[in-house]
Coordinates of C-alpha atoms and ligand atoms in Angstrom, one line a residue:
X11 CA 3.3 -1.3 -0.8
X12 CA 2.6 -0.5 2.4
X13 CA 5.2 -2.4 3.8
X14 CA 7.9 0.8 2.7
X15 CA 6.1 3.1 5.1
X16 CA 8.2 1.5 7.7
X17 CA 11.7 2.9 5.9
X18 CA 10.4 6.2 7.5
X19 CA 12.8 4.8 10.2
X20 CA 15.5 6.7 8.3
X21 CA 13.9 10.0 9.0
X22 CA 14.8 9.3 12.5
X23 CA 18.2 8.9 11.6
X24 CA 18.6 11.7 9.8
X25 CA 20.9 14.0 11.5
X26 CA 21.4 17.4 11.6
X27 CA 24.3 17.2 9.0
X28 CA 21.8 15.9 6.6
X29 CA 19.1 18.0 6.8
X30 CA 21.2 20.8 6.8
X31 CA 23.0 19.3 3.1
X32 CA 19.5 18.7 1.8
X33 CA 20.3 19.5 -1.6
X34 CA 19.3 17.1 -4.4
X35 CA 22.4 15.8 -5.2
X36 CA 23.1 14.0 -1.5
X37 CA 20.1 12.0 -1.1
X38 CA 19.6 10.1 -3.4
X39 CA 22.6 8.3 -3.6
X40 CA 22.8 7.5 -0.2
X41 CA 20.6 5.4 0.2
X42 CA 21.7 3.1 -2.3
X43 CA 24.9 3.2 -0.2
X44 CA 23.3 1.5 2.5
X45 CA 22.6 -1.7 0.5
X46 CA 26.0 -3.6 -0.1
X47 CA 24.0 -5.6 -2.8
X48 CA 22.8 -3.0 -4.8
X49 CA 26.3 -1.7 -4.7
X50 CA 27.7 -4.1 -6.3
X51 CA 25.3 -4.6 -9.2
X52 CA 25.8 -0.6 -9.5
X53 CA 29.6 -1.2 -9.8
X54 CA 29.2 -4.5 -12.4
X55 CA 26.9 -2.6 -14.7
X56 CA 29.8 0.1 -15.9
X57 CA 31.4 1.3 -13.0
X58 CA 29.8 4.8 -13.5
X59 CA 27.0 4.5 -10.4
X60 CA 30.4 3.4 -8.5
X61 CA 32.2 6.4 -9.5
X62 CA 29.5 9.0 -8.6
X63 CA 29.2 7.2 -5.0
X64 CA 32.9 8.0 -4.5
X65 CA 32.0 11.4 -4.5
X66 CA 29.5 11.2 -2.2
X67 CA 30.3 11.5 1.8
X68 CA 28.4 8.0 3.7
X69 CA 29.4 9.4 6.8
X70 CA 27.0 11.8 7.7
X71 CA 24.5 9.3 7.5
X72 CA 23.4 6.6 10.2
X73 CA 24.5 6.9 13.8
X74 CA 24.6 3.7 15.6
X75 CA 21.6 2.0 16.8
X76 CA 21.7 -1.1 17.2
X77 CA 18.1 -3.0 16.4
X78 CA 17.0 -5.6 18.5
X79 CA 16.1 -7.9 15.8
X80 CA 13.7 -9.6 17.9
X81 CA 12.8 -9.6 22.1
X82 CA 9.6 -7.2 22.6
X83 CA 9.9 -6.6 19.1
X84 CA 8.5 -10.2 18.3
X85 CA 5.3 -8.6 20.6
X86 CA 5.1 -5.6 18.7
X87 CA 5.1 -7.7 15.4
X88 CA 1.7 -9.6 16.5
X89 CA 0.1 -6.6 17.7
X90 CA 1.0 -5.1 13.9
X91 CA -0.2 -8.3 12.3
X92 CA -3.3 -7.7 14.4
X93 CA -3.7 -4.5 12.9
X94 CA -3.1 -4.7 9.5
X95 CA -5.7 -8.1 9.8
X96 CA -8.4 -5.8 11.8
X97 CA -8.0 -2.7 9.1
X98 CA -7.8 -4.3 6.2
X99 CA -9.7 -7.7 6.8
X100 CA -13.0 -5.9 7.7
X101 CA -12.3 -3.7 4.0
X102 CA -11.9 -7.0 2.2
X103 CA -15.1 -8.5 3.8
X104 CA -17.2 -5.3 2.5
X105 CA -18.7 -7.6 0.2
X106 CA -20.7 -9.1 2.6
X107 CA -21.5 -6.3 5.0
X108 CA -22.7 -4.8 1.2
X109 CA -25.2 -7.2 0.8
X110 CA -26.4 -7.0 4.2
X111 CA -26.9 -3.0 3.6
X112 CA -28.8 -3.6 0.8
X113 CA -31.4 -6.2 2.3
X114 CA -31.2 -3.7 5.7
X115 CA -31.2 -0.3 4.4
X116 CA -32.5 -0.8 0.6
X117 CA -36.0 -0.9 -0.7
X118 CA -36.7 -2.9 -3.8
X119 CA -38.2 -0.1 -6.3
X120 CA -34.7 2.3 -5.6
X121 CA -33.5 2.6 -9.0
X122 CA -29.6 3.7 -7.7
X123 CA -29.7 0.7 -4.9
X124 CA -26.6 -0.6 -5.3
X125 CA -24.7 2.4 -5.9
X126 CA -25.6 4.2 -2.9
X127 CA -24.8 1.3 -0.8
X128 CA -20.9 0.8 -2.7
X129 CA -20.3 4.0 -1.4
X130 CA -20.3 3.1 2.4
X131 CA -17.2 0.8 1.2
X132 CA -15.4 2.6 -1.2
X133 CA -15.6 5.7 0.8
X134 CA -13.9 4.0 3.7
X135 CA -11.3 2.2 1.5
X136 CA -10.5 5.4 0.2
X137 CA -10.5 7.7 3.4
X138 CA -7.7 5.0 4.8
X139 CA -5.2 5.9 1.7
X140 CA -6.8 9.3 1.4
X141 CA -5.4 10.1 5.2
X142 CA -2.2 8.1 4.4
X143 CA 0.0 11.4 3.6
X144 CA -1.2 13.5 6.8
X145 CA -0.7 10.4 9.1
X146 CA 3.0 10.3 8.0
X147 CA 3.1 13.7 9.6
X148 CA 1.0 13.2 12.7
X149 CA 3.0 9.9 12.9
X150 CA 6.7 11.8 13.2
X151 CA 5.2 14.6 15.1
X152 CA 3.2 12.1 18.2
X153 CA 5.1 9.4 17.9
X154 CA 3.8 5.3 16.8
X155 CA 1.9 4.8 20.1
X156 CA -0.1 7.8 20.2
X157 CA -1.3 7.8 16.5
X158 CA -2.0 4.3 16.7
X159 CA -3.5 4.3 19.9
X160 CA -5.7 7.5 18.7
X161 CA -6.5 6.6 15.3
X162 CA -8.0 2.5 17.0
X163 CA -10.3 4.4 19.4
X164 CA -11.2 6.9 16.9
X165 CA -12.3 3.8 14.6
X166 CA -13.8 2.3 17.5
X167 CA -16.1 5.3 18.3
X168 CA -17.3 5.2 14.2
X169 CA -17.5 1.5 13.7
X170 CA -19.9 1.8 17.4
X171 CA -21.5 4.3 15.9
X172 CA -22.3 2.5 13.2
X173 CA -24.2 0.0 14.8
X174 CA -26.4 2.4 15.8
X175 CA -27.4 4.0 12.0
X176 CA -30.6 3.3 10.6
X177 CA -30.2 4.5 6.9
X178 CA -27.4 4.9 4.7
X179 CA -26.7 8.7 4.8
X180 CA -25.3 8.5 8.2
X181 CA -23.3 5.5 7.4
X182 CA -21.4 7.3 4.8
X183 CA -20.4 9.3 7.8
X184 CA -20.0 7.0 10.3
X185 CA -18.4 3.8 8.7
X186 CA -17.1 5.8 5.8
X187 CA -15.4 8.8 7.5
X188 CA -15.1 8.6 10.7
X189 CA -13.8 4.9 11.0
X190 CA -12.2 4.8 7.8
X191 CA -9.7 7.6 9.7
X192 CA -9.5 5.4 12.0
X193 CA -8.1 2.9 10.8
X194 CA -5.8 5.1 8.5
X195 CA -4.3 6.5 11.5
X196 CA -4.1 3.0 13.3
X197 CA -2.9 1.3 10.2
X198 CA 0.3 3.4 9.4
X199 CA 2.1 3.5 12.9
X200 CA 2.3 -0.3 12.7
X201 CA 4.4 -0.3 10.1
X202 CA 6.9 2.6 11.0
X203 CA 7.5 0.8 14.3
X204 CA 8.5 -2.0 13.1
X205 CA 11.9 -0.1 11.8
X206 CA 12.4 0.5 15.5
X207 CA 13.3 -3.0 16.2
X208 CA 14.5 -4.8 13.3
X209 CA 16.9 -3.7 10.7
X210 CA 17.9 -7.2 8.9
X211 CA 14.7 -8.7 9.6
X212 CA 12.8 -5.8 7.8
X213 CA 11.6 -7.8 4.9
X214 CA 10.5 -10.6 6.8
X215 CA 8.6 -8.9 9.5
X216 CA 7.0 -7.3 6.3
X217 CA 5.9 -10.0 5.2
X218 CA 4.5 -11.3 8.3
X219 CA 2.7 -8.5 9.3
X220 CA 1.2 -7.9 5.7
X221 CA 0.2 -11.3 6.0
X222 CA -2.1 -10.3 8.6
X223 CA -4.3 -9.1 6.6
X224 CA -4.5 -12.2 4.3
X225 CA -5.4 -14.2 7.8
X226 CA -8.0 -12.2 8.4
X227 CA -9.3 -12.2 5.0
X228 CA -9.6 -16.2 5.1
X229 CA -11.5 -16.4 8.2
X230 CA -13.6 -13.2 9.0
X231 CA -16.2 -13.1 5.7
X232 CA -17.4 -17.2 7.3
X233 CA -17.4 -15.6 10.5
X234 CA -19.2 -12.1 9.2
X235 CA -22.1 -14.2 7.7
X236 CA -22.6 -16.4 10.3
X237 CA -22.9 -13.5 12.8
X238 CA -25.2 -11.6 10.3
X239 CA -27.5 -14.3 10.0
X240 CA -27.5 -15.2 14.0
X241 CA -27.5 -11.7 15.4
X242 CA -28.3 -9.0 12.6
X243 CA -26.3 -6.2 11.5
X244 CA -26.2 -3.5 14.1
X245 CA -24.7 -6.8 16.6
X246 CA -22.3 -7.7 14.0
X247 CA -20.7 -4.4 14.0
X248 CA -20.9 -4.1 17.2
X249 CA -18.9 -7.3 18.1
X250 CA -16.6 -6.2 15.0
X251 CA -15.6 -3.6 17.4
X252 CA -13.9 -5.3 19.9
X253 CA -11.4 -5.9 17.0
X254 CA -10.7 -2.0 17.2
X255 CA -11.0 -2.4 20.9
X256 CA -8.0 -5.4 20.8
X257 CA -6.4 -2.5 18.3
X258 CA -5.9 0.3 21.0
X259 CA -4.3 -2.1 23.4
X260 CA -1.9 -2.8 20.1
X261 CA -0.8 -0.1 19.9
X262 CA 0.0 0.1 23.6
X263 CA 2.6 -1.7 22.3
X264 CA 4.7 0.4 20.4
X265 CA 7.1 1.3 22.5
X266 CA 9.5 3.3 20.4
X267 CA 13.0 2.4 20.6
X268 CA 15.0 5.6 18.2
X269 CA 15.0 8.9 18.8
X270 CA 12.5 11.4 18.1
X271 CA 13.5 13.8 15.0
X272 CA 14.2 16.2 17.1
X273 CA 17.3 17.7 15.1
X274 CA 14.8 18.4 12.0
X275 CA 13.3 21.5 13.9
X276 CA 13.7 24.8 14.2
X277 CA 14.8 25.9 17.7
X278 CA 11.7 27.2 19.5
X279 CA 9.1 25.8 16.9
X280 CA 7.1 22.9 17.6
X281 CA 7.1 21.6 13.8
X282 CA 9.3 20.0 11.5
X283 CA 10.4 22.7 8.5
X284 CA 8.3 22.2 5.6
X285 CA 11.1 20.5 3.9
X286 CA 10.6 17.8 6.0
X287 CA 6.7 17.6 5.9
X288 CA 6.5 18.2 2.6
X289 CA 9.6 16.2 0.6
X290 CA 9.7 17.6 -2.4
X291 CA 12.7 15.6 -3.8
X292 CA 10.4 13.0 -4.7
X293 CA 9.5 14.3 -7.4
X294 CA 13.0 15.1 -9.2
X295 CA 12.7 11.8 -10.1
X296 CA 10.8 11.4 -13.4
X297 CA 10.4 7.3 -13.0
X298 CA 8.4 8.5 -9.4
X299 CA 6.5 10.9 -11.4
X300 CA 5.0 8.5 -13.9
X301 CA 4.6 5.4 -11.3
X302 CA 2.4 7.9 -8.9
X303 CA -0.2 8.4 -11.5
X304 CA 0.1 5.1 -13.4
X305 CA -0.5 2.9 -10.3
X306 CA -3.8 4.9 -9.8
X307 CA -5.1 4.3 -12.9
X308 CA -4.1 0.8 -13.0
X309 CA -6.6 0.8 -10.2
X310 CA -10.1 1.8 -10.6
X311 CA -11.4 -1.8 -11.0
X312 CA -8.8 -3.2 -7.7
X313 CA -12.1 -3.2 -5.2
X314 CA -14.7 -3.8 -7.1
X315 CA -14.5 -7.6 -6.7
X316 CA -14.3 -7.2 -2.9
X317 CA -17.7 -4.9 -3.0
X318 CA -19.5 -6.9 -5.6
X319 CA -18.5 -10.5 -6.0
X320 CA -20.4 -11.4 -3.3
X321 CA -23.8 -9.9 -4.7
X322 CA -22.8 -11.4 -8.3
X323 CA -22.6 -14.6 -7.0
X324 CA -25.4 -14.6 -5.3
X325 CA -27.2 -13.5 -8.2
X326 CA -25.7 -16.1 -10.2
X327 CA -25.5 -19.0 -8.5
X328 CA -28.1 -18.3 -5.7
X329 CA -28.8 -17.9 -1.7
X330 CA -26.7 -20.8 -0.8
X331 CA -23.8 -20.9 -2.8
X332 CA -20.4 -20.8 -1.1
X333 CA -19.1 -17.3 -1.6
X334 CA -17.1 -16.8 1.1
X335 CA -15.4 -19.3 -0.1
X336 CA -14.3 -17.2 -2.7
X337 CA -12.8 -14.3 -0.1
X338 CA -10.9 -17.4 1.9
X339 CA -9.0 -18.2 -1.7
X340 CA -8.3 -14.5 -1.9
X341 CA -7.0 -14.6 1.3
X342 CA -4.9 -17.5 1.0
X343 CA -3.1 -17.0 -2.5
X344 CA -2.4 -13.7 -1.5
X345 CA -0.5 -14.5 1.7
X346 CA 1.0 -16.9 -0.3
X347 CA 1.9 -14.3 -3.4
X348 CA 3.2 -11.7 -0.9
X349 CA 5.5 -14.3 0.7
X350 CA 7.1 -16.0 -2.7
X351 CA 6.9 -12.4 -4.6
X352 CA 8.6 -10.7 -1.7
X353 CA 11.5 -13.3 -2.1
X354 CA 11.5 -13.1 -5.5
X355 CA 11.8 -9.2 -5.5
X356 CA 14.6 -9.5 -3.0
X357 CA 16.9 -12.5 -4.3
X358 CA 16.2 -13.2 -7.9
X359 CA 18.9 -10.8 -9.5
X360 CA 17.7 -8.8 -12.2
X361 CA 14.1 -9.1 -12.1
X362 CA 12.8 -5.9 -13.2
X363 CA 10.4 -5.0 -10.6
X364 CA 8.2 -2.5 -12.2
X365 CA 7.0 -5.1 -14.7
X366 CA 6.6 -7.8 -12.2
X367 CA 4.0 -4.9 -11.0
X368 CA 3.0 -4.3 -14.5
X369 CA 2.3 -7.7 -14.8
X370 CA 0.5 -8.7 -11.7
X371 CA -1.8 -5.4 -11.7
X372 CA -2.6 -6.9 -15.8
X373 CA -3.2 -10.3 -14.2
X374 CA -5.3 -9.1 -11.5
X375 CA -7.6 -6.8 -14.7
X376 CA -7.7 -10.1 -16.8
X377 CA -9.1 -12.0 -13.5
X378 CA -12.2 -9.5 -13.0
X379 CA -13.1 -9.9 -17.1
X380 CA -13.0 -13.7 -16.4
X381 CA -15.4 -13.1 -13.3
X382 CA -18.5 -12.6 -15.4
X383 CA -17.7 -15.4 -17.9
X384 CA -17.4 -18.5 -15.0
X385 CA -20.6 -20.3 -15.0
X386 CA -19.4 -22.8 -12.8
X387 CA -18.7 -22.3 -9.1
X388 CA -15.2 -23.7 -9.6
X389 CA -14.4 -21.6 -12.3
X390 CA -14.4 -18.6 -9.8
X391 CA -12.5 -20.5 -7.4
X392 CA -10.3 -20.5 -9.9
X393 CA -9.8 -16.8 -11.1
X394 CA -9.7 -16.2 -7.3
X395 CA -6.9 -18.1 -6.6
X396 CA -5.3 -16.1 -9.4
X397 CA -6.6 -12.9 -8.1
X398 CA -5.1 -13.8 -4.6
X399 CA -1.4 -14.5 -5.6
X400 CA -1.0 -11.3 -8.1
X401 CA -2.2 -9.4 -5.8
X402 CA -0.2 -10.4 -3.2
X403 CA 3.0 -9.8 -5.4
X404 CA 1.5 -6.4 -6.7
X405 CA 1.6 -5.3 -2.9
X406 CA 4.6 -6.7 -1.4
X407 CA 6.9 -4.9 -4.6
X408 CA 5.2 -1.4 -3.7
X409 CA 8.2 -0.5 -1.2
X410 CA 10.9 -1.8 -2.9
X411 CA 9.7 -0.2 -6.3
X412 CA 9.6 3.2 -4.3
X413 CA 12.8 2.3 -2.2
X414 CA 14.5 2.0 -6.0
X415 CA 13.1 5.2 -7.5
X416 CA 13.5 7.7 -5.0
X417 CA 16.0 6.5 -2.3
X418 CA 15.5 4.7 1.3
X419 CA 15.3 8.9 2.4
X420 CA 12.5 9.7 0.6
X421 CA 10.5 6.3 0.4
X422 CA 8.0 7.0 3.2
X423 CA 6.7 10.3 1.6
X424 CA 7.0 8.8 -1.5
X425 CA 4.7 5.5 -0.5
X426 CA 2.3 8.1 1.9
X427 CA 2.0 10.5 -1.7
X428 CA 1.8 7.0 -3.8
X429 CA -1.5 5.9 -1.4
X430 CA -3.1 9.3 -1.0
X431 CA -3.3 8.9 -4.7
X432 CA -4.8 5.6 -5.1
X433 CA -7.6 6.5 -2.7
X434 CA -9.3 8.3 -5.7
X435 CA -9.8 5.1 -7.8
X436 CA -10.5 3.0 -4.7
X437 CA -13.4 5.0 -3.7
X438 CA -15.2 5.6 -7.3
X439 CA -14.4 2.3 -8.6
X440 CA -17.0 0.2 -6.5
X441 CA -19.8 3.0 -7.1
X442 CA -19.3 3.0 -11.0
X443 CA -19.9 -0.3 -10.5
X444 CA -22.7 -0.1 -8.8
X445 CA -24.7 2.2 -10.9
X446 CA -23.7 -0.1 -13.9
X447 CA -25.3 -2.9 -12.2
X448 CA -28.2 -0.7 -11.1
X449 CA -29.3 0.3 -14.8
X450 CA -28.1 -2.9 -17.0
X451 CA -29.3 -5.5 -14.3
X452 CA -25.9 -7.5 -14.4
X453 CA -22.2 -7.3 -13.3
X454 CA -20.9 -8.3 -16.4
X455 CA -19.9 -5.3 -18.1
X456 CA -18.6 -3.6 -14.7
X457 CA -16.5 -6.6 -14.7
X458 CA -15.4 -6.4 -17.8
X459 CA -14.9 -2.6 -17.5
X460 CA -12.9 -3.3 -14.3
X461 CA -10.1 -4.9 -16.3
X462 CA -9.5 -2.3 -18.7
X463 CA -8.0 0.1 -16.4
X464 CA -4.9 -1.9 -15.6
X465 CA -4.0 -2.1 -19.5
X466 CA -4.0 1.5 -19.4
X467 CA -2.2 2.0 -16.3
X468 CA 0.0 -0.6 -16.7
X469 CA 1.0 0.9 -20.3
X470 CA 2.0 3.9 -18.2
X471 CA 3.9 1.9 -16.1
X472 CA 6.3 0.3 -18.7
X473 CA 7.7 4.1 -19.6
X474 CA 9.4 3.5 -16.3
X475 CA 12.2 1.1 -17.4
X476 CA 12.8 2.8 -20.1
X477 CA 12.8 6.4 -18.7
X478 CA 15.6 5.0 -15.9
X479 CA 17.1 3.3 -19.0
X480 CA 17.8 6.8 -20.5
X481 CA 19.0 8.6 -17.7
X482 CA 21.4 6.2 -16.6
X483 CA 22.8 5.8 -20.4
X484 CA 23.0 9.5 -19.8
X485 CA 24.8 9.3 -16.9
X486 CA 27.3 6.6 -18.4
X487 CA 27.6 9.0 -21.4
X488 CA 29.0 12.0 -19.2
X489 CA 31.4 9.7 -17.1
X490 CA 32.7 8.5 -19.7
X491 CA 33.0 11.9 -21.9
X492 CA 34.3 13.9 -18.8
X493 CA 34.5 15.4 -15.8
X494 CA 32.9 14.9 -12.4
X495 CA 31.9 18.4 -12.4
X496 CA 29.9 17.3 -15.6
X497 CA 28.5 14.1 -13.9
X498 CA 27.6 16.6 -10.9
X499 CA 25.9 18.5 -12.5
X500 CA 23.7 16.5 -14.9
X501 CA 22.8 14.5 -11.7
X502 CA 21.7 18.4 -9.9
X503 CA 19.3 18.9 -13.4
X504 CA 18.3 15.2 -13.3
X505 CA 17.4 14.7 -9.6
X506 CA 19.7 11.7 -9.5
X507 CA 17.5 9.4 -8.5
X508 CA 16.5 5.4 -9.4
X509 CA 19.7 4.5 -9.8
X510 CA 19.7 1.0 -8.5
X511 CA 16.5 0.8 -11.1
X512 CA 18.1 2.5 -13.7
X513 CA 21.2 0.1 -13.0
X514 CA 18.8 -3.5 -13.2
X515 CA 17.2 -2.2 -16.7
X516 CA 20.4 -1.4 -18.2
X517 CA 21.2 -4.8 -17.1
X518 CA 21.4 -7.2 -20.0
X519 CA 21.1 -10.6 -18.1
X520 CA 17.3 -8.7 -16.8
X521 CA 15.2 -11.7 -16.1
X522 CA 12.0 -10.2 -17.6
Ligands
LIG11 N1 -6.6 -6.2 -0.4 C1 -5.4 -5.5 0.1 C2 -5.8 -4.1 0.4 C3 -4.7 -3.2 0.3 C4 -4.3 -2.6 -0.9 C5 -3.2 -1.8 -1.0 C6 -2.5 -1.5 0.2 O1 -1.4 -0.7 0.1 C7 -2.9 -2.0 1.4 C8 -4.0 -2.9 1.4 C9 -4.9 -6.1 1.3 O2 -5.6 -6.9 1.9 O3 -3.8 -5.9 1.8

């Protein structure tokens, strides 16, 4: 997912020729230009996405820059690791920061307990997607080091200010607002730089860096408890802020090696023109259209199990069982899933992306309806392990499923649009749960409720393939019938876009 923010590299390369030939019919094409591979299977699957790319000038495109493919950037890719660990390793931990809130700031005969207290997590799960769409902006207007080194101190000051809170309602403020943005702002520039300094590498410093987060996940929840218990929960978070701290000297970092947009403004103005801001080619294509509200509804249950497990186990299997042994096998499996998916997505030819999604947001609902019927310890190590490696895969195929569907131009708006999006089911999912919990007196059926949404979304999801199925048949049809003004044209109406998608579906040797 995340990973494709980086492709925003591109919008530095955009020159002037290209933002002046903005029309439809340029972009998406392009970018499908720039990968030999997809070429080729373009060419093999009827010749007709070969035909339309003759028409289309690849020269106004990239000016050279040569990446670095390693040298500083091998610093920069540690201090991104670091952030994407820091941001999203303290989110994944919630679950035990959650129970703490409840013993700290909850009193016993509060009928709405656990509700409230979801809401300090799931607000500031949501605020870091929620903010993902104006960061872009702030992020190709000030540059990576300056939004990064911003957004860690603004996270700082609210994580600090956390510690200090002595009821919940300020915490929604504090830990849910004002760090939450943060992070957001932290998070993103760490992913755009790293298209400063490698080009080839891309995937794999993806990886890497993504994997940050997974590192963090294993380790931090042992560490959370054992400082909770020790030093109390104003200390912890206290001590959890020298993370941010370590954060604004990452970003210190991020020395920025291509050129600033400059060409995209208007002479005398100090912003971008809107078409820029606000890329509204996106959403010609009809595959984009469908994935940007299926994903979110595939999603409501996704944080539940990092808000609640920890409390369900604890009810279940009592005070000393091992749950954060159950985070560490999230952690692990998906470090692992991001690593072989990412592969996978990249070499296997034909695997249909989308429902490699479809698949591992299903397996990742089954997992949370499984939670409630393990009554042995293993068991949920178990569905964990599962949980870990789908959802690895589900996020390390985000970029390249938005890379297919809209074109390497558009993918950072379309990824920034894609998260601001999923921050409405991150942030109600864990409350619904809560309440559930609150009035029934066991997880169970918000577990069971939290797989349901990935059948619906994931439904939504399989139109995809066959929408890009269509248009490309389409496409085929009018080659083949006629003229290039024909093709032209249809591709104007159409948007043009997903074509390397489009291409793979049609594909009859499709692996899934
Ligand atoms: N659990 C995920 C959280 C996440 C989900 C979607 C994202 O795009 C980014 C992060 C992780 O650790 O990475």
């Amino acid at each position: 997912m995340t990973e494709g923010t980086n492709m925003t590299d591109n919008e530095y390369e955009t020159t002037e020729e290209t933002v002046a030939a903005e029309p439809a019919e340029e972009t998406p094409m392009k970018s499908f230009e720039t990968r030999p591979d997809e070429v080729e299977e373009n060419n093999e699957n009827g010749g007709s996405n070969g035909a339309i790319q003759e028409q289309v000038p690849v020269t106004a495109e990239e000016p050279e820059f040569e990446h670095p493919e390693g040298g500083w950037g091998w610093v920069v890719v540690l201090a991104a690791m670091w952030c994407n660990g820091a941001v999203f390793g303290i989110q994944n931990a919630f679950g035990i920061l959650f129970m703490a809130l409840l013993k700290e700031f909850g009193s016993a005969d509060d009928a709405d307990l656990r509700f409230k207290t979801a809401w300090v997590g799931s607000l500031s799960m949501g605020m870091i997607f929620f903010c993902s769409p104006i960061v872009s902006v702030f992020t190709d207007l000030l540059g990576c080091r300056v939004t990064a080194m911003g957004g860690a101190a603004v996270g700082l000051v609210g994580l600090l200010a956390s510690s200090f809170v002595k009821s919940l309602g300020p915490m929604y403020f504090t830990y849910g607002i004002v760090f939450a943005t943060g992070c957001s702002f932290a998070y993103q520039p760490s992913l755009v730089i790293l298209g400063h300094y490698f080009k080839k590498r891309l995937c794999l410093v993806n990886g890497i860096v993504t994997a940050g987060s997974s590192a963090f996940t294993v380790t931090l929840p042992f560490i959370l408890s054992s400082l909770l218990e020790k030093v109390g929960l104003q200390n912890t978070m206290r001590i959890l802020s020298i993370l941010m701290f370590i954060l604004m000297l990452a970003g210190l970092t991020y020395t920025p090696l291509l050129p600033k947009p400059v060409n995209s403004k208007k002479p005398g103005s100090c912003c971008p023109p809107m078409s820029k801001v606000f890329n509204v080619s996106i959403w010609k294509s009809l595959g984009y259209r469908i994935w940007v509200f299926g994903i979110p509804a595939a999603l409501y249950g996704y944080f539940v199990p990092y808000v609640h497990l920890m409390k369900h186990v604890q009810e279940r299997f009592g005070e000393d069982a091992n749950k954060e042994l159950l985070l560490m096998c999230i952690g692990i499996t998906s470090g692992v899933g991001r690593l072989i998916f990412g592969q996978v997505a990249d070499y296997v030819h034909g695997v249909n992306k989308v429902y490699l999604q479809v698949s591992s947001v299903m397996v990742i609902g089954v997992m949370s309806m499984m939670i409630p019927l393990c009554h042995v310890f293993g068991g949920l190590i178990a569905v964990c392990l599962l949980m870990g490696l789908f959802d690895g895969c589900f996020i390390c195929i985000m970029a390249p499923i938005a890379f297919e569907l809209v074109g390497s131009q558009n993918v950072s708006q379309a990824i920034g649009f894609l998260l601001g999006m999923m921050s409405v089911p991150m942030t109600v999912g864990p409350p619904i749960a809560g309440f559930l919990r609150d009035r029934l007196g066991s997880y169970d059926v918000a577990f069971y409720l939290a797989g349901i949404p990935p059948i619906v979304g994931g439904a939504m999801l399989c139109l995809i393939p066959w929408v890009e199925a269509r248009r490309i048949r389409r496409e085929q049809e009018a080659a083949t019938d006629g003229t290039q003004e024909q093709m032209l044209k249809f591709k104007r109406d159409s948007g043009g876009q997903g074509d390397a998608l489009a291409a793979k579906t049609a594909d009859p040797n499709s692996v899934i």
